[in-house]
PDB file of C-alpha atoms in Angstrom:
ATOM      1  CA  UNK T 485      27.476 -41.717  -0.844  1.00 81.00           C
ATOM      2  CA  UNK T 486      24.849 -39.062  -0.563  1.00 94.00           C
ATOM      3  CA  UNK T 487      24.096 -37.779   3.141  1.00 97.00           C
ATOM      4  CA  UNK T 488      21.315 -39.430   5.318  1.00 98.00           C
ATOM      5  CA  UNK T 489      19.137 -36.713   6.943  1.00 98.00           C
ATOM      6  CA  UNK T 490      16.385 -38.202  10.083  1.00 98.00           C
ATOM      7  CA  UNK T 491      13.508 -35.504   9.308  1.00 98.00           C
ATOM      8  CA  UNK T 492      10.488 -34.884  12.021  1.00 97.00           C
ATOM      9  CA  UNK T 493       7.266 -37.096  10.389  1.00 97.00           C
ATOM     10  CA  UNK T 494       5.293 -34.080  10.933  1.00 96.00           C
ATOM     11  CA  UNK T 495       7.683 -31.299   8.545  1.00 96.00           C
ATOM     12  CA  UNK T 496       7.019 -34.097   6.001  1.00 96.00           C
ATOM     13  CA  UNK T 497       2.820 -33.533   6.470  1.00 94.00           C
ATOM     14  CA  UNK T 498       2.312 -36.733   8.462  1.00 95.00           C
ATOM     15  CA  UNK T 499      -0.332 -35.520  11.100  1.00 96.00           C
ATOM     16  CA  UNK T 500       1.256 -36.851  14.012  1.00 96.00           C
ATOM     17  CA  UNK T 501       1.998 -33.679  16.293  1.00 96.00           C
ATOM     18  CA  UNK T 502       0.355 -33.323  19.756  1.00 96.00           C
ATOM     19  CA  UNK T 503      -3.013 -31.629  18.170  1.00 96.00           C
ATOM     20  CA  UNK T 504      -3.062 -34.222  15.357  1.00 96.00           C
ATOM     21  CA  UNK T 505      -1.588 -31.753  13.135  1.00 95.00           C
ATOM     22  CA  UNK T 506       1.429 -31.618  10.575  1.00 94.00           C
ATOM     23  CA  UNK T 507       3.726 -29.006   9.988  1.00 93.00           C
ATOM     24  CA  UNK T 508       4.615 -29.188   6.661  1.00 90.00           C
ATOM     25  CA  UNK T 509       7.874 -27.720   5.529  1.00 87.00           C
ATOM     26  CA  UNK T 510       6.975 -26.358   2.034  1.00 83.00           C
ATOM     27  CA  UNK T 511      10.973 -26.721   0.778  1.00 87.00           C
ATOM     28  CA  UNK T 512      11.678 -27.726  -2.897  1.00 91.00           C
ATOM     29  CA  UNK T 513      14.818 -29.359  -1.677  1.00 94.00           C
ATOM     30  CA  UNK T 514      12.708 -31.992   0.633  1.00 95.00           C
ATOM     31  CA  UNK T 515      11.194 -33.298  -2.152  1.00 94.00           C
ATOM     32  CA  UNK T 516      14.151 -33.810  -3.844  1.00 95.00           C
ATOM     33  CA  UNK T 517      15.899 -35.599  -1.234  1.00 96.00           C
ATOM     34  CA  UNK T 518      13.105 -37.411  -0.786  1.00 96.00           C
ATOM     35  CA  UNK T 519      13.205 -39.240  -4.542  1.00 96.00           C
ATOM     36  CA  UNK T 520      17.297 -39.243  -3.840  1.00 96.00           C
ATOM     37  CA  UNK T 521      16.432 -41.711  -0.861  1.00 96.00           C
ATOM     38  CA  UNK T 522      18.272 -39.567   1.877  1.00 97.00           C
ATOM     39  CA  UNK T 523      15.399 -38.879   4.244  1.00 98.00           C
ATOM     40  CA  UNK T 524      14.459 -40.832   7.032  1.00 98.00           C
ATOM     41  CA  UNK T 525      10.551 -39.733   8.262  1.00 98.00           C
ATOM     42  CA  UNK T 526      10.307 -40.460  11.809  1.00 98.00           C
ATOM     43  CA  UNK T 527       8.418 -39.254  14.934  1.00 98.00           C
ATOM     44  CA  UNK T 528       9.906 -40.158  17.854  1.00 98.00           C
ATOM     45  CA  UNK T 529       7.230 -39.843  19.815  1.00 97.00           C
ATOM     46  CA  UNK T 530       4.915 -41.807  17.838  1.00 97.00           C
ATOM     47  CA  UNK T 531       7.570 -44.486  17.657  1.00 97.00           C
ATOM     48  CA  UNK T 532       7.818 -44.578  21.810  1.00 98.00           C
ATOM     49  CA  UNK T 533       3.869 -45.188  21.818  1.00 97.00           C
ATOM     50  CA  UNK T 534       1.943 -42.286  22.251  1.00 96.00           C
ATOM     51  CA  UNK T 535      -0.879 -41.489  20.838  1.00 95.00           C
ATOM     52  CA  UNK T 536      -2.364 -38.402  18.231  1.00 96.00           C
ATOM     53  CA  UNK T 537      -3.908 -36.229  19.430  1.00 97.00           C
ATOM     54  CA  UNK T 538      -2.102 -36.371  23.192  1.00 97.00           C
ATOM     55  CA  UNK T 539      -1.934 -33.361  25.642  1.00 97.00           C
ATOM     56  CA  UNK T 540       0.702 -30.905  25.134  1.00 97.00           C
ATOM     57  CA  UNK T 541       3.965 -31.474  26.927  1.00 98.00           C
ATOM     58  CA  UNK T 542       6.718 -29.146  28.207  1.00 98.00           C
ATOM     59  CA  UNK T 543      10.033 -29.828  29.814  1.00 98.00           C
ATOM     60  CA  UNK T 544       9.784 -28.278  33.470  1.00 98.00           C
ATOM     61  CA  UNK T 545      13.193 -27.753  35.572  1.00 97.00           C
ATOM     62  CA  UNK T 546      15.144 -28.010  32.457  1.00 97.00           C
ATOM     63  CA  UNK T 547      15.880 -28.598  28.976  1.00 98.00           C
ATOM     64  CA  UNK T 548      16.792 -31.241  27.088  1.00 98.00           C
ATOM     65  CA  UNK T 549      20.181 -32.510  28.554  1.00 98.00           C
ATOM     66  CA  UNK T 550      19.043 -31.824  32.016  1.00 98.00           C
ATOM     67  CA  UNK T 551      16.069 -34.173  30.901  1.00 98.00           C
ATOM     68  CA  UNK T 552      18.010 -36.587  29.717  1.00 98.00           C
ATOM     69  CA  UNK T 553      20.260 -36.582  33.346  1.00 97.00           C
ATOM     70  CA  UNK T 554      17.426 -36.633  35.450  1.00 97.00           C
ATOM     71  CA  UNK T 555      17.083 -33.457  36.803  1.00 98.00           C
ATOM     72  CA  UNK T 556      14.173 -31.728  34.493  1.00 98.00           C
ATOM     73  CA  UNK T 557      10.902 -34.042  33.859  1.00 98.00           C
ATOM     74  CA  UNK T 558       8.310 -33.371  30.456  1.00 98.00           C
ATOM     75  CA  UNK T 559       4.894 -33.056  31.702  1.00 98.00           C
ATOM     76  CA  UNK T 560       1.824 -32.733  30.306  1.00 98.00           C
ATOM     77  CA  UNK T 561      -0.317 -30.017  30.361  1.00 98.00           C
ATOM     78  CA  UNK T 562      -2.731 -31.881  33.100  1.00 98.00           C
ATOM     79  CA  UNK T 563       0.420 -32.575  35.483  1.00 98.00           C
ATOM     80  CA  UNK T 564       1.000 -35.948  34.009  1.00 98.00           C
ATOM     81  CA  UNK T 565       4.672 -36.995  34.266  1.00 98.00           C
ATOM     82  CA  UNK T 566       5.626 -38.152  30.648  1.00 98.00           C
ATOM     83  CA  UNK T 567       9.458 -37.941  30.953  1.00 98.00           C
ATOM     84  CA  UNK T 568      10.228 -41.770  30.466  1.00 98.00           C
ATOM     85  CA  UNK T 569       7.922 -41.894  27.160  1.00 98.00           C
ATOM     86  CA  UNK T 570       9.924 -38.780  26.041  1.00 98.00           C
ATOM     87  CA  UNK T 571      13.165 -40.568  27.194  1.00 98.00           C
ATOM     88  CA  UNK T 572      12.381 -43.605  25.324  1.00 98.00           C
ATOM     89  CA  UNK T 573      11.555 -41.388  22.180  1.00 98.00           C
ATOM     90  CA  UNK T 574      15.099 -39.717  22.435  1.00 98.00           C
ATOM     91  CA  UNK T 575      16.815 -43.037  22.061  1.00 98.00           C
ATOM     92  CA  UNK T 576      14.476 -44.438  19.269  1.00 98.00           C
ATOM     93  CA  UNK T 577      15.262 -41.228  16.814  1.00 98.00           C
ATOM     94  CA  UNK T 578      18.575 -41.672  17.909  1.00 98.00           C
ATOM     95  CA  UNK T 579      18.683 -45.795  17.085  1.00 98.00           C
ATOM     96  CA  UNK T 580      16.869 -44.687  13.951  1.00 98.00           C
ATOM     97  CA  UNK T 581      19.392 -42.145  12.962  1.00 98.00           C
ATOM     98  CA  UNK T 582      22.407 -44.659  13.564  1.00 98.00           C
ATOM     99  CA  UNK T 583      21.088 -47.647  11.929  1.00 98.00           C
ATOM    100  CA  UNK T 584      20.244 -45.369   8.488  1.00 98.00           C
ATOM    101  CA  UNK T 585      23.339 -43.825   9.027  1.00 98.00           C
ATOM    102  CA  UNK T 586      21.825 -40.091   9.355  1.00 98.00           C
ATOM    103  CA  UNK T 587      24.711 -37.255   9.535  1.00 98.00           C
ATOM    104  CA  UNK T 588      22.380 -34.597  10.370  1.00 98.00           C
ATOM    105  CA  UNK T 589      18.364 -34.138  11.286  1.00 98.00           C
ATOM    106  CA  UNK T 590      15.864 -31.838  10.726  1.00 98.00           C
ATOM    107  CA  UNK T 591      13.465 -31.650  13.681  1.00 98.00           C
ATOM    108  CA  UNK T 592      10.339 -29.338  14.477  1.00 96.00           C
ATOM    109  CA  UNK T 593      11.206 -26.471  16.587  1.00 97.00           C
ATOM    110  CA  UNK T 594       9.595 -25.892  19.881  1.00 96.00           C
ATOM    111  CA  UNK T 595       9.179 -29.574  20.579  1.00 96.00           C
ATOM    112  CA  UNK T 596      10.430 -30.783  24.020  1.00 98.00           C
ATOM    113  CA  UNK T 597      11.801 -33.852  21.966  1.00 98.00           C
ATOM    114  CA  UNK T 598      12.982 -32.342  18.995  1.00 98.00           C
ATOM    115  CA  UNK T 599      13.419 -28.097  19.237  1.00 98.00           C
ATOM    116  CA  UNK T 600      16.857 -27.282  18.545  1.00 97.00           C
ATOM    117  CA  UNK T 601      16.672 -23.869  19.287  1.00 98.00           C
ATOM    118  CA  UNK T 602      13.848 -23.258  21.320  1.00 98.00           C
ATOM    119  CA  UNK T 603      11.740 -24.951  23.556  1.00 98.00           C
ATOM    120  CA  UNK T 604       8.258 -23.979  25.504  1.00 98.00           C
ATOM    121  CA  UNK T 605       9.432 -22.604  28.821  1.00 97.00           C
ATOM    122  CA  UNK T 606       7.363 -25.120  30.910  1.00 97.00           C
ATOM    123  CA  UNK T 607       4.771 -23.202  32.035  1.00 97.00           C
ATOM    124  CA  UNK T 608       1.864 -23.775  29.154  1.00 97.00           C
ATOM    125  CA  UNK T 609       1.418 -20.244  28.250  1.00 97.00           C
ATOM    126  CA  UNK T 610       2.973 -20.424  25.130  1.00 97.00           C
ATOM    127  CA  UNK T 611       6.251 -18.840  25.823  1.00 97.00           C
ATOM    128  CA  UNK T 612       9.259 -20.332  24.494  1.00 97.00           C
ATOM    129  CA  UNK T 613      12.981 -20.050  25.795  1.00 97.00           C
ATOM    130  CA  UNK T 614      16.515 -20.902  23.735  1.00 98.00           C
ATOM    131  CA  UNK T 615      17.100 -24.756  24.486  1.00 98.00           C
ATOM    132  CA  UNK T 616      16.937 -27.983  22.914  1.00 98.00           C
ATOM    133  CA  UNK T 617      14.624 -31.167  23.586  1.00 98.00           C
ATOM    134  CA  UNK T 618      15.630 -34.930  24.642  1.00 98.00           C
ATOM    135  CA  UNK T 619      15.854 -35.886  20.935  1.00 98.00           C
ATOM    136  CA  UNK T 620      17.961 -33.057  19.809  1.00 98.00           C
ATOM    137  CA  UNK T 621      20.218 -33.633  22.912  1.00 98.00           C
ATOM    138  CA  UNK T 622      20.793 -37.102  22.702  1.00 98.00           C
ATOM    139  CA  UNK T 623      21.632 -36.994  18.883  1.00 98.00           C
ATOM    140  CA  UNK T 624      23.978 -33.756  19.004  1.00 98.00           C
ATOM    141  CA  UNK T 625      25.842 -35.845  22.012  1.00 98.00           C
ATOM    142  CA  UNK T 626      26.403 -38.628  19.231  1.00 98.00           C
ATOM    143  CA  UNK T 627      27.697 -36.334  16.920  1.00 98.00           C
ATOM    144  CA  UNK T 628      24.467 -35.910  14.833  1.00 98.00           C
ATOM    145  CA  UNK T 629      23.928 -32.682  13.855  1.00 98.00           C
ATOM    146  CA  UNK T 630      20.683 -31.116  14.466  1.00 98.00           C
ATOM    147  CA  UNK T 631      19.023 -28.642  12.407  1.00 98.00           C
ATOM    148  CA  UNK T 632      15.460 -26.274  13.002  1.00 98.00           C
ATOM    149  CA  UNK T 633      13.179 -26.000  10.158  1.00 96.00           C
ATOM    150  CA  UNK T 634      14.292 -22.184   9.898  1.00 96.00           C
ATOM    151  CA  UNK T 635      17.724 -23.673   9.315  1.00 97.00           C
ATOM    152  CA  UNK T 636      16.672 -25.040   6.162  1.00 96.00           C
ATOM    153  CA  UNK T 637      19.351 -22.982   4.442  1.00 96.00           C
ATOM    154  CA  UNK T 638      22.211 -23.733   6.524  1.00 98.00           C
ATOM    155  CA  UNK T 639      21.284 -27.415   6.294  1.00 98.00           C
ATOM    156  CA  UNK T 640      21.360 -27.766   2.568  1.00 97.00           C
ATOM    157  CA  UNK T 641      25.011 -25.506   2.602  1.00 98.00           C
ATOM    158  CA  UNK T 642      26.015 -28.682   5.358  1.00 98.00           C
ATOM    159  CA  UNK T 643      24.149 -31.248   2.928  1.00 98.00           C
ATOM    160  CA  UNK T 644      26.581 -29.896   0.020  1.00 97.00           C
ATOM    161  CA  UNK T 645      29.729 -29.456   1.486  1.00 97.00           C
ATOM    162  CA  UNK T 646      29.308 -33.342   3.278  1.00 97.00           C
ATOM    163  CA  UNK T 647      28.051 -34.397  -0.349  1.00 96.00           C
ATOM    164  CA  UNK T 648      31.886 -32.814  -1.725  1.00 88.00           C
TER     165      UNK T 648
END
């Protein structure tokens, strides 16, 4: 059985980011894997409601676990508390990932729902810090592992040694 990989909507060129943008990840291999059937597109955040374009959001207090036990929030940049929304977006990629039976995820870096290794530092200036968001979080504490778009390389060695 060929691995199942849960890939960010928006490294796939759906324009579904905060701006109404993609962020298309120009990689050979995602096309293949597309026509093997082994992606699953999804944006979490589109699937918890929210809207494109929407205001910029940043995890304040915290990253992604600390988000996920209540003791960092994801605002907006206007003030706007927007942690359940980004809550209810963690456990939609992760139901998504389960019931395709995703191994491992791709996910847009920088995100406060999907960076793996950064993640803006809460402050709206543009600076980011290491960390991971809700998404990412939630999915690496159910055993998914979660790969950055400049992991591309690493993720198709982990594709081919899971694949035997």
């Amino acid at each position: 059985m060929k691995t199942k990989i849960l890939v960010s909507a928006c490294l796939m060129g759906f324009k579904v980011r905060y701006n109404g943008q993609d962020k298309p990840l120009l990689a050979d291999v995602l096309a293949r894997w597309q026509q093997e059937n082994r992606l699953v597109i999804h944006c979490p955040e589109l699937a918890a409601g929210l809207s494109t374009p929407r205001l910029p959001a940043e995890l304040v207090g915290g990253g992604g676990l600390a988000a996920l036990n209540g003791s960092a929030n994801i605002l907006e940049s206007d003030g706007t508390d927007v942690s359940q929304h980004y809550l209810l977006a963690a456990c939609l990629a992760l139901k998504t990932a389960q019931e395709s039976g995703c191994r491992l995820a791709l996910m847009t870096d920088g995100s406060p729902t999907c960076g793996s290794l950064k993640i803006y530092d809460g402050t709206f200036q543009g600076r980011t810090q290491p960390g991971m968001g809700v998404a990412t979080a939630l999915l690496r504490q159910h055993g998914i592992e979660v790969y950055a778009e400049s992991e591309i390389s690493a993720l198709i060695a982990r594709v081919a040694e899971l694949d035997g």
